[in-house]
Short mmCIF file of C-alpha atoms in Angstrom, two decimals:
data_model
loop_
_atom_site.label_atom_id
_atom_site.label_comp_id
_atom_site.label_asym_id
_atom_site.label_seq_id
_atom_site.Cartn_x
_atom_site.Cartn_y
_atom_site.Cartn_z
CA MET A 1419 -40.05 47.86 -92.43
CA LYS A 1420 -39.12 49.08 -88.73
CA GLU A 1421 -40.22 52.31 -87.30
CA LYS A 1422 -37.34 54.52 -86.12
CA VAL A 1423 -37.36 54.82 -82.51
CA GLN A 1424 -37.98 58.34 -81.23
CA ALA A 1425 -36.20 58.14 -78.01
CA PRO A 1426 -32.69 60.22 -76.77
CA GLN A 1427 -29.25 58.48 -76.32
CA LEU A 1428 -29.79 59.23 -72.79
CA ARG A 1429 -32.07 59.45 -70.77
CA PHE A 1430 -33.53 58.92 -66.87
CA ASP A 1431 -33.94 55.11 -65.28
CA GLY A 1432 -37.66 54.08 -65.49
CA PHE A 1433 -38.49 55.96 -68.58
CA THR A 1434 -38.52 53.72 -71.72
CA ASP A 1435 -41.31 55.10 -73.93
CA ASP A 1436 -40.96 56.62 -77.14
CA TRP A 1437 -41.01 60.37 -77.49
CA GLU A 1438 -43.93 61.87 -79.05
CA GLU A 1439 -44.25 64.41 -81.89
CA ARG A 1440 -45.91 67.72 -81.01
CA LYS A 1441 -46.53 71.17 -82.60
CA LEU A 1442 -45.65 74.14 -80.18
CA LYS A 1443 -49.35 75.21 -80.21
CA GLU A 1444 -50.38 71.60 -78.52
CA LEU A 1445 -47.82 72.38 -75.94
CA GLY A 1446 -49.29 75.71 -74.21
CA ASP A 1447 -51.00 79.05 -75.17
CA ILE A 1448 -49.32 80.86 -77.50
CA GLN A 1449 -49.30 84.93 -77.99
CA THR A 1450 -47.45 87.73 -79.88
CA GLY A 1451 -46.59 90.64 -77.50
CA ASN A 1452 -47.30 94.22 -78.44
CA THR A 1453 -46.30 97.86 -77.19
CA PRO A 1454 -48.92 100.05 -75.64
CA PRO A 1455 -47.99 103.85 -76.68
CA THR A 1456 -44.70 104.79 -75.22
CA SER A 1457 -46.04 108.29 -76.01
CA ASP A 1458 -48.28 108.04 -73.38
CA SER A 1459 -46.25 108.14 -70.10
CA ASP A 1460 -49.28 106.93 -67.97
CA ASN A 1461 -48.52 103.28 -69.71
CA TYR A 1462 -45.04 103.22 -67.60
CA SER A 1463 -43.79 103.37 -64.45
CA LEU A 1464 -40.55 102.59 -62.19
CA ASP A 1465 -41.88 99.96 -60.23
CA GLY A 1466 -44.65 97.93 -62.07
CA VAL A 1467 -45.30 95.03 -64.05
CA LEU A 1468 -42.11 93.41 -66.37
CA TRP A 1469 -42.43 94.57 -69.88
CA VAL A 1470 -39.90 92.44 -72.26
CA THR A 1471 -38.02 93.57 -75.28
CA PRO A 1472 -35.16 91.83 -77.07
CA THR A 1473 -32.41 93.65 -75.38
CA ASP A 1474 -34.02 92.83 -72.11
CA ILE A 1475 -33.32 89.17 -72.56
CA LYS A 1476 -29.78 88.36 -71.20
CA SER A 1477 -30.05 85.22 -69.71
CA LEU A 1478 -32.21 82.06 -68.97
CA VAL A 1479 -34.41 83.28 -66.27
CA ILE A 1480 -35.25 87.01 -66.23
CA SER A 1481 -35.75 88.83 -63.38
CA ASN A 1482 -35.66 93.01 -64.16
CA THR A 1483 -36.70 94.97 -67.44
CA ALA A 1484 -35.48 98.35 -68.33
CA LYS A 1485 -38.83 99.72 -68.27
CA LYS A 1486 -41.99 98.38 -66.30
CA LEU A 1487 -45.83 98.59 -66.83
CA SER A 1488 -48.09 100.61 -64.69
CA GLN A 1489 -51.55 99.13 -63.92
CA VAL A 1490 -53.15 101.40 -66.73
CA GLY A 1491 -50.47 99.92 -69.30
CA VAL A 1492 -51.05 96.33 -67.99
CA THR A 1493 -54.59 97.03 -69.56
CA LYS A 1494 -53.11 97.66 -72.92
CA ALA A 1495 -50.68 94.92 -72.76
CA ARG A 1496 -50.51 91.17 -73.34
CA ILE A 1497 -49.37 89.49 -70.29
CA ALA A 1498 -47.77 85.91 -70.22
CA LYS A 1499 -47.87 84.11 -66.94
CA ALA A 1500 -45.16 83.32 -64.72
CA GLY A 1501 -43.70 80.29 -66.13
CA SER A 1502 -43.90 81.20 -70.17
CA ILE A 1503 -41.07 80.98 -72.17
CA LEU A 1504 -40.39 83.91 -74.32
CA VAL A 1505 -38.90 83.50 -77.61
CA THR A 1506 -37.71 86.43 -80.16
CA SER A 1507 -39.02 86.57 -83.48
CA ILE A 1508 -38.07 89.49 -85.44
CA ALA A 1509 -34.72 90.41 -86.20
CA SER A 1510 -32.62 88.57 -83.58
CA ILE A 1511 -34.21 85.35 -83.72
CA GLY A 1512 -34.27 82.77 -81.22
CA LYS A 1513 -33.36 84.46 -77.72
CA ASN A 1514 -35.16 82.65 -74.84
CA THR A 1515 -35.86 83.20 -71.51
CA LEU A 1516 -38.09 81.41 -68.44
CA LEU A 1517 -40.60 84.05 -67.21
CA ARG A 1518 -40.65 84.05 -62.79
CA MET A 1519 -43.45 86.18 -62.93
CA ASP A 1520 -46.19 87.60 -64.90
CA ALA A 1521 -44.68 89.70 -67.36
CA GLY A 1522 -46.12 91.84 -70.66
CA PHE A 1523 -43.85 91.73 -74.18
CA ASN A 1524 -43.39 93.60 -77.27
CA GLN A 1525 -44.50 92.42 -80.56
CA GLN A 1526 -40.65 91.14 -81.47
CA ILE A 1527 -41.17 88.42 -78.70
CA ASN A 1528 -43.86 84.91 -79.21
CA SER A 1529 -44.46 83.59 -75.70
CA LEU A 1530 -45.83 79.47 -75.20
CA THR A 1531 -47.34 79.37 -71.32
CA PRO A 1532 -47.27 75.45 -71.09
CA THR A 1533 -50.24 73.57 -70.26
CA SER A 1534 -50.41 71.71 -66.94
CA GLU A 1535 -49.01 68.70 -68.51
CA ASN A 1536 -45.80 70.18 -69.51
CA ASP A 1537 -42.72 71.31 -67.56
CA SER A 1538 -41.57 75.10 -68.26
CA TYR A 1539 -37.91 74.63 -67.62
CA PHE A 1540 -37.74 71.14 -69.79
CA LEU A 1541 -39.41 73.55 -72.59
CA LEU A 1542 -37.26 76.16 -72.12
CA THR A 1543 -34.03 74.07 -72.28
CA GLN A 1544 -35.61 72.71 -75.39
CA SER A 1545 -36.17 75.64 -76.85
CA GLU A 1546 -32.69 76.01 -78.00
CA LYS A 1547 -33.73 73.67 -80.70
CA TRP A 1548 -36.84 75.67 -81.60
CA SER A 1549 -34.24 78.29 -82.24
CA GLU A 1550 -32.53 76.21 -84.65
CA LYS A 1551 -35.78 75.78 -86.54
CA MET A 1552 -36.98 79.40 -86.14
CA LYS A 1553 -33.64 80.98 -87.70
CA GLN A 1554 -34.10 78.69 -90.74
CA THR A 1555 -37.65 79.36 -91.43
CA ALA A 1556 -36.62 83.00 -90.81
CA ALA A 1557 -33.45 82.89 -93.39
CA SER A 1558 -35.98 81.55 -96.08
CA ALA A 1559 -38.33 84.45 -95.86
CA THR A 1560 -38.08 88.04 -97.43
CA MET A 1561 -37.82 89.57 -93.67
CA GLN A 1562 -36.30 88.24 -90.85
CA ILE A 1563 -39.38 87.51 -89.18
CA VAL A 1564 -41.28 83.93 -87.70
CA ASN A 1565 -44.73 84.83 -87.16
CA LYS A 1566 -47.21 83.37 -84.49
CA THR A 1567 -48.64 80.96 -87.16
CA ASP A 1568 -44.94 79.83 -88.09
CA PHE A 1569 -44.15 79.17 -84.24
CA SER A 1570 -47.18 77.92 -83.53
CA ASN A 1571 -46.70 75.28 -86.25
CA ILE A 1572 -42.72 74.55 -85.23
CA SER A 1573 -42.86 70.40 -84.58
CA THR A 1574 -40.62 68.77 -81.69
CA TYR A 1575 -40.62 65.39 -79.91
CA VAL A 1576 -41.49 65.25 -76.08
CA PRO A 1577 -41.99 62.82 -73.44
CA ILE A 1578 -45.17 61.13 -72.72
CA HIS A 1579 -44.82 61.52 -68.93
CA LYS A 1580 -44.49 64.94 -67.23
CA GLU A 1581 -42.07 63.25 -64.71
CA GLU A 1582 -39.27 63.02 -67.21
CA GLN A 1583 -39.91 66.10 -68.39
CA GLU A 1584 -39.36 67.50 -64.59
CA LYS A 1585 -36.37 65.08 -64.05
CA ILE A 1586 -34.67 66.75 -67.69
CA GLY A 1587 -36.00 70.05 -66.65
CA SER A 1588 -34.47 69.65 -62.95
CA PHE A 1589 -31.14 68.37 -64.55
CA PHE A 1590 -30.70 71.36 -66.78
CA LYS A 1591 -31.64 73.90 -64.39
CA GLN A 1592 -28.75 72.81 -61.89
CA LEU A 1593 -26.07 72.85 -64.87
CA ASP A 1594 -27.59 76.43 -65.79
CA ASN A 1595 -27.52 77.72 -62.21
CA THR A 1596 -23.76 76.34 -61.80
CA ILE A 1597 -22.98 77.74 -65.41
CA ALA A 1598 -24.27 80.99 -64.04
CA LEU A 1599 -22.09 80.97 -60.93
CA HIS A 1600 -19.20 80.42 -62.86
CA GLN A 1601 -20.09 83.02 -65.05
CA HIS A 1602 -20.62 85.71 -62.23
CA LYS A 1603 -17.52 84.55 -60.70
CA LEU A 1604 -15.55 85.56 -64.05
CA ASP A 1605 -17.46 88.29 -64.40
CA LEU A 1606 -16.15 89.89 -60.75
CA LEU A 1607 -12.92 88.90 -61.59
CA LYS A 1608 -12.89 90.98 -65.20
CA GLU A 1609 -14.60 93.74 -62.93
CA GLN A 1610 -11.37 93.43 -60.43
CA LYS A 1611 -8.79 93.78 -62.87
CA LYS A 1612 -10.72 96.71 -64.38
CA GLY A 1613 -10.67 98.41 -60.96
CA PHE A 1614 -6.93 97.41 -60.47
CA LEU A 1615 -5.96 98.64 -63.84
CA GLN A 1616 -7.46 101.94 -62.80
CA LYS A 1617 -5.39 102.24 -59.57
CA MET A 1618 -2.26 100.77 -60.05
CA PHE A 1619 -1.60 103.16 -62.96
CA PRO A 1620 -1.33 106.93 -62.66
CA LYS A 1621 -4.42 108.53 -63.59
CA ASN A 1622 -4.34 111.96 -65.77
CA GLY A 1623 -2.14 114.55 -64.14
CA ALA A 1624 -0.75 112.11 -61.20
CA LYS A 1625 2.80 110.86 -61.35
CA VAL A 1626 2.08 107.88 -59.09
CA PRO A 1627 -0.62 105.56 -58.95
CA GLU A 1628 -3.52 105.30 -56.33
CA LEU A 1629 -2.44 101.71 -55.05
CA ARG A 1630 0.89 100.57 -55.14
CA PHE A 1631 3.25 97.86 -53.51
CA ALA A 1632 5.23 98.48 -50.40
CA GLY A 1633 8.65 100.03 -50.35
CA PHE A 1634 8.54 102.17 -53.60
CA ALA A 1635 7.61 105.84 -53.58
CA ASP A 1636 9.38 107.48 -56.64
CA ASP A 1637 7.24 109.51 -59.40
CA TRP A 1638 6.72 107.33 -62.22
CA GLU A 1639 8.01 109.00 -65.87
CA GLN A 1640 6.35 109.46 -68.85
CA ARG A 1641 7.73 108.64 -72.13
CA LYS A 1642 6.77 107.58 -75.69
CA LEU A 1643 5.84 104.06 -76.25
CA GLY A 1644 8.53 103.65 -79.16
CA GLU A 1645 11.38 104.28 -76.66
CA MET A 1646 10.45 101.18 -74.80
CA LEU A 1647 11.23 98.87 -77.47
CA GLU A 1648 14.18 96.98 -78.10
CA ASP A 1649 14.73 98.18 -81.76
CA LYS A 1650 12.24 101.10 -82.86
CA THR A 1651 12.29 99.47 -86.37
CA ILE A 1652 10.01 96.48 -85.03
CA LEU A 1653 7.00 99.12 -84.81
CA GLU A 1654 7.34 99.16 -88.82
CA GLN A 1655 7.35 95.29 -88.96
CA SER A 1656 4.22 95.94 -91.55
CA ASP A 1657 3.99 98.44 -93.94
CA GLY A 1658 -0.08 97.58 -94.44
CA ASN A 1659 1.01 94.74 -96.57
CA HIS A 1660 3.32 91.76 -97.22
CA GLY A 1661 4.00 92.79 -100.24
CA GLU A 1662 4.23 90.36 -102.63
CA LEU A 1663 4.71 87.57 -99.61
CA TYR A 1664 1.64 87.80 -98.61
CA PRO A 1665 0.19 84.29 -98.32
CA LYS A 1666 -2.76 83.18 -100.37
CA SER A 1667 -5.59 80.74 -98.51
CA SER A 1668 -4.74 78.43 -101.12
CA GLU A 1669 -1.07 77.91 -99.20
CA PHE A 1670 -2.34 77.21 -95.94
CA ALA A 1671 -1.66 73.83 -94.63
CA LYS A 1672 -3.22 71.89 -91.84
CA GLU A 1673 0.44 72.19 -89.64
CA GLY A 1674 3.64 73.90 -90.03
CA ILE A 1675 4.08 77.49 -88.46
CA PRO A 1676 1.68 79.43 -86.94
CA TYR A 1677 0.06 82.51 -88.92
CA LEU A 1678 -1.63 84.28 -86.17
CA ALA A 1679 -4.01 87.37 -86.87
CA ALA A 1680 -6.01 89.73 -84.45
CA SER A 1681 -9.16 87.10 -84.16
CA ASN A 1682 -6.52 84.77 -82.46
CA ILE A 1683 -6.55 86.97 -79.52
CA ILE A 1684 -9.31 86.23 -76.91
CA ASP A 1685 -9.56 86.79 -73.28
CA ASN A 1686 -5.94 88.19 -73.34
CA ASN A 1687 -4.43 84.86 -74.57
CA ILE A 1688 -3.56 83.49 -78.21
CA ASP A 1689 -6.40 80.81 -79.08
CA TYR A 1690 -4.81 78.40 -81.01
CA GLN A 1691 -7.66 76.29 -82.00
CA ASN A 1692 -8.45 78.34 -85.26
CA VAL A 1693 -5.14 79.50 -85.73
CA LYS A 1694 -4.02 78.90 -89.79
CA TYR A 1695 -0.68 77.27 -90.86
CA LEU A 1696 1.89 78.02 -93.35
CA PRO A 1697 4.78 74.95 -94.46
CA LEU A 1698 8.31 75.77 -92.92
CA LEU A 1699 9.60 76.64 -96.67
CA ARG A 1700 6.94 79.28 -97.19
CA ALA A 1701 6.83 81.02 -93.63
CA GLU A 1702 10.56 81.53 -93.96
CA GLN A 1703 10.15 83.82 -96.82
CA PHE A 1704 8.83 86.23 -94.74
CA LYS A 1705 11.29 89.08 -93.55
CA LYS A 1706 8.51 91.39 -92.20
CA GLY A 1707 5.70 90.38 -89.19
CA VAL A 1708 8.01 87.59 -88.10
CA ALA A 1709 7.59 87.09 -84.18
CA ARG A 1710 9.52 85.02 -81.38
CA ASP A 1711 9.33 83.80 -77.97
CA GLY A 1712 8.55 86.83 -75.65
CA ASP A 1713 6.87 89.24 -77.90
CA ILE A 1714 3.90 90.78 -77.34
CA LEU A 1715 1.41 91.24 -79.57
CA LEU A 1716 -1.24 94.22 -80.14
CA ALA A 1717 -4.55 94.07 -82.25
CA HIS A 1718 -4.74 96.89 -84.33
CA ASN A 1719 -7.29 96.28 -87.21
CA ALA A 1720 -10.33 95.44 -87.45
CA THR A 1721 -10.28 94.28 -83.42
CA VAL A 1722 -8.34 97.07 -82.08
CA GLY A 1723 -6.88 96.56 -78.25
CA PRO A 1724 -6.71 92.75 -77.22
CA SER A 1725 -3.22 91.98 -76.63
CA ALA A 1726 -1.01 88.66 -75.83
CA LEU A 1727 2.26 87.30 -74.53
CA LEU A 1728 3.76 85.22 -77.37
CA LYS A 1729 4.85 82.10 -75.51
CA ILE A 1730 5.86 79.23 -77.75
CA ASN A 1731 8.28 76.23 -78.38
CA LEU A 1732 8.83 77.20 -81.98
CA PRO A 1733 11.81 79.32 -83.66
CA PHE A 1734 9.08 82.03 -84.64
CA VAL A 1735 5.19 82.56 -86.17
CA ILE A 1736 4.12 84.83 -88.80
CA LEU A 1737 1.80 87.82 -88.05
CA SER A 1738 -0.94 88.92 -90.12
CA THR A 1739 -1.45 92.45 -90.95
CA THR A 1740 -4.05 92.62 -88.37
CA LEU A 1741 -1.27 92.60 -85.59
CA THR A 1742 1.30 94.45 -84.15
CA LEU A 1743 4.81 93.35 -82.84
CA TYR A 1744 6.46 94.57 -79.76
CA ARG A 1745 9.93 93.49 -78.29
CA ILE A 1746 10.68 95.42 -75.19
CA ASN A 1747 14.32 96.71 -74.57
CA LYS A 1748 14.47 94.42 -70.88
CA ASP A 1749 17.40 97.03 -69.45
CA LYS A 1750 14.05 99.57 -69.68
CA MET A 1751 11.17 97.53 -68.82
CA ASP A 1752 9.80 94.05 -67.60
CA ASN A 1753 7.84 92.46 -70.19
CA LEU A 1754 4.82 91.49 -68.40
CA PHE A 1755 4.77 95.13 -66.98
CA PHE A 1756 4.61 96.52 -70.47
CA LEU A 1757 1.75 94.18 -71.49
CA SER A 1758 -0.06 95.34 -68.18
CA ILE A 1759 0.57 98.82 -69.20
CA ILE A 1760 -0.97 98.66 -73.04
CA ARG A 1761 -4.09 97.06 -71.24
CA SER A 1762 -4.27 99.82 -69.09
CA ASN A 1763 -7.09 102.28 -69.74
CA LYS A 1764 -4.58 105.37 -70.49
CA VAL A 1765 -2.83 103.28 -73.37
CA GLN A 1766 -6.31 101.63 -74.52
CA ASN A 1767 -8.19 105.38 -74.46
CA GLN A 1768 -5.15 106.45 -76.92
CA LEU A 1769 -5.69 103.61 -79.31
CA LYS A 1770 -9.09 104.28 -79.26
CA LYS A 1771 -8.34 108.06 -80.36
CA MET A 1772 -6.21 106.91 -82.98
CA MET A 1773 -8.51 104.76 -84.72
CA LYS A 1774 -11.45 107.32 -84.97
CA GLN A 1775 -8.62 109.26 -86.76
CA THR A 1776 -8.64 107.08 -89.30
CA THR A 1777 -11.10 105.75 -92.22
CA ARG A 1778 -10.84 102.05 -91.30
CA ASN A 1779 -11.31 100.68 -88.10
CA GLN A 1780 -7.52 100.37 -87.54
CA VAL A 1781 -4.61 102.29 -85.71
CA PRO A 1782 -1.82 102.80 -87.53
CA ILE A 1783 1.49 101.06 -86.78
CA LEU A 1784 4.09 103.64 -87.08
CA ALA A 1785 1.51 105.90 -84.63
CA GLN A 1786 1.50 103.57 -82.13
CA ARG A 1787 5.21 104.35 -81.38
CA THR A 1788 3.85 108.27 -80.31
CA ILE A 1789 1.22 106.90 -77.59
CA ASP A 1790 2.29 108.45 -74.11
CA ILE A 1791 3.15 105.64 -71.33
CA PHE A 1792 3.86 105.93 -67.49
CA TYR A 1793 6.09 104.30 -65.66
CA PRO A 1794 8.40 103.31 -62.49
CA LYS A 1795 12.10 102.95 -63.49
CA ASN A 1796 12.63 100.75 -60.87
CA LEU A 1797 12.40 97.24 -62.52
CA LYS A 1798 11.57 95.48 -59.18
CA GLU A 1799 8.42 97.68 -59.48
CA GLN A 1800 7.88 96.97 -62.91
CA ALA A 1801 8.16 93.09 -61.89
CA LYS A 1802 5.88 93.14 -58.96
CA VAL A 1803 3.24 95.03 -61.15
CA GLY A 1804 3.52 92.63 -64.19
CA GLU A 1805 3.48 89.48 -61.94
CA PHE A 1806 0.40 90.71 -59.96
CA PHE A 1807 -1.36 91.03 -63.44
CA LYS A 1808 -0.21 88.00 -64.72
CA GLN A 1809 -1.51 86.05 -61.71
CA LEU A 1810 -4.91 87.68 -62.47
CA ASP A 1811 -5.00 87.05 -65.79
CA ASP A 1812 -4.01 83.13 -64.96
CA THR A 1813 -6.99 83.03 -62.77
CA ILE A 1814 -9.57 84.47 -64.92
CA ALA A 1815 -8.37 81.65 -67.84
CA LEU A 1816 -8.69 79.29 -65.76
CA HIS A 1817 -11.95 80.60 -64.75
CA GLN A 1818 -12.99 80.90 -68.54
CA ARG A 1819 -11.89 77.13 -68.93
CA LYS A 1820 -13.82 76.08 -66.27
CA LEU A 1821 -16.54 77.78 -67.87
CA ASP A 1822 -16.23 76.65 -71.33
CA LEU A 1823 -16.07 73.17 -70.46
CA LEU A 1824 -19.05 73.51 -68.48
CA LYS A 1825 -20.70 74.88 -71.95
CA GLU A 1826 -19.44 72.08 -73.96
CA GLN A 1827 -20.87 69.49 -71.53
CA LYS A 1828 -24.02 71.02 -71.44
CA LYS A 1829 -24.36 70.98 -75.39
CA GLY A 1830 -23.05 67.32 -75.39
CA PHE A 1831 -26.43 66.61 -73.11
CA LEU A 1832 -28.74 68.62 -74.92
CA GLN A 1833 -27.60 66.27 -78.11
CA LYS A 1834 -28.17 63.17 -76.19
CA MET A 1835 -31.19 64.13 -73.84
CA PHE A 1836 -33.28 65.38 -76.65
CA VAL A 1837 -34.88 63.82 -79.78
#
């Protein structure tokens, strides 16, 4: 019987040898961290050696930590050298990072310091596969932990030539840097949007926003949210259930009329990837929770606050009881402006306050009509503000799609470039 070839599907030119199976302990020095007594302040300082805990592991390469070790603390800690890979091994299993400098780390983390025959970034990239095995090991134990022995004995496949490791490591480093750059741009755009939401709506006690478009000077007015709706009964579209018509899991189909829930609102858009569907005849039985093109949806149950404008080429969709439907009176308010209102800090804070007054993580639908909103009566100013935030949201969505695509590409390369 012919032996199975242990080689990746996709590899660089010039390399044809099978990869070899190794245990992690054969690839470098492994140790478990410890914690110098936190009761002794002499062990820590503001500008000392990095001291890593699981909460500090937020990126593939670590450059800063909340706490630092003093010269005294270093003598009591276990130090991993620059180029080591840290992997969380208790509770939060399989978070990985690469050290660019020497650092101490706590007992929830195992470190692997590669031998000179192994490339650090190659092993960092491959550590995502270690993580899968670690989670399986932890799941079968009574306590969520992967001890040093189990970690050391995890098996993996590596190229026999370090040059191949280096090429793979360099490839993924460039890809990771590109992903990080797009993530930074996206985070910056989201922060800019937060700033505009603060400045383009009146703050507490103010009658005008700090920042507004030229040509508008009138004071904004305060009203209740329910006054802006085409029909106030829209806020009553759900009384907490759909009565006897509430769909059972067995009634959902692969296609038909979308049945939307709070979980389908992601990054201010409706994610149709994981939407459930009801057959048309079944969907037509609903008298409540029926939304149409142009309606605004707000998540109010379990997840509270996310919102989206419904844009569909269908006669209607059905909403679960986790969503509130707003149908705006267009003589009083611009649709896009209303969307920006409910995303503003003032409204989001009121939603959070209402949520805390209930026993469950939800905001009652009828209570939402009492939310205070501020708006300019001039529909042209509303339209300008609404369009401004729409363009900003579209830009954010574009960057998010690019980032998601890059992450999907990385997943594909991980599958094809490793055994």
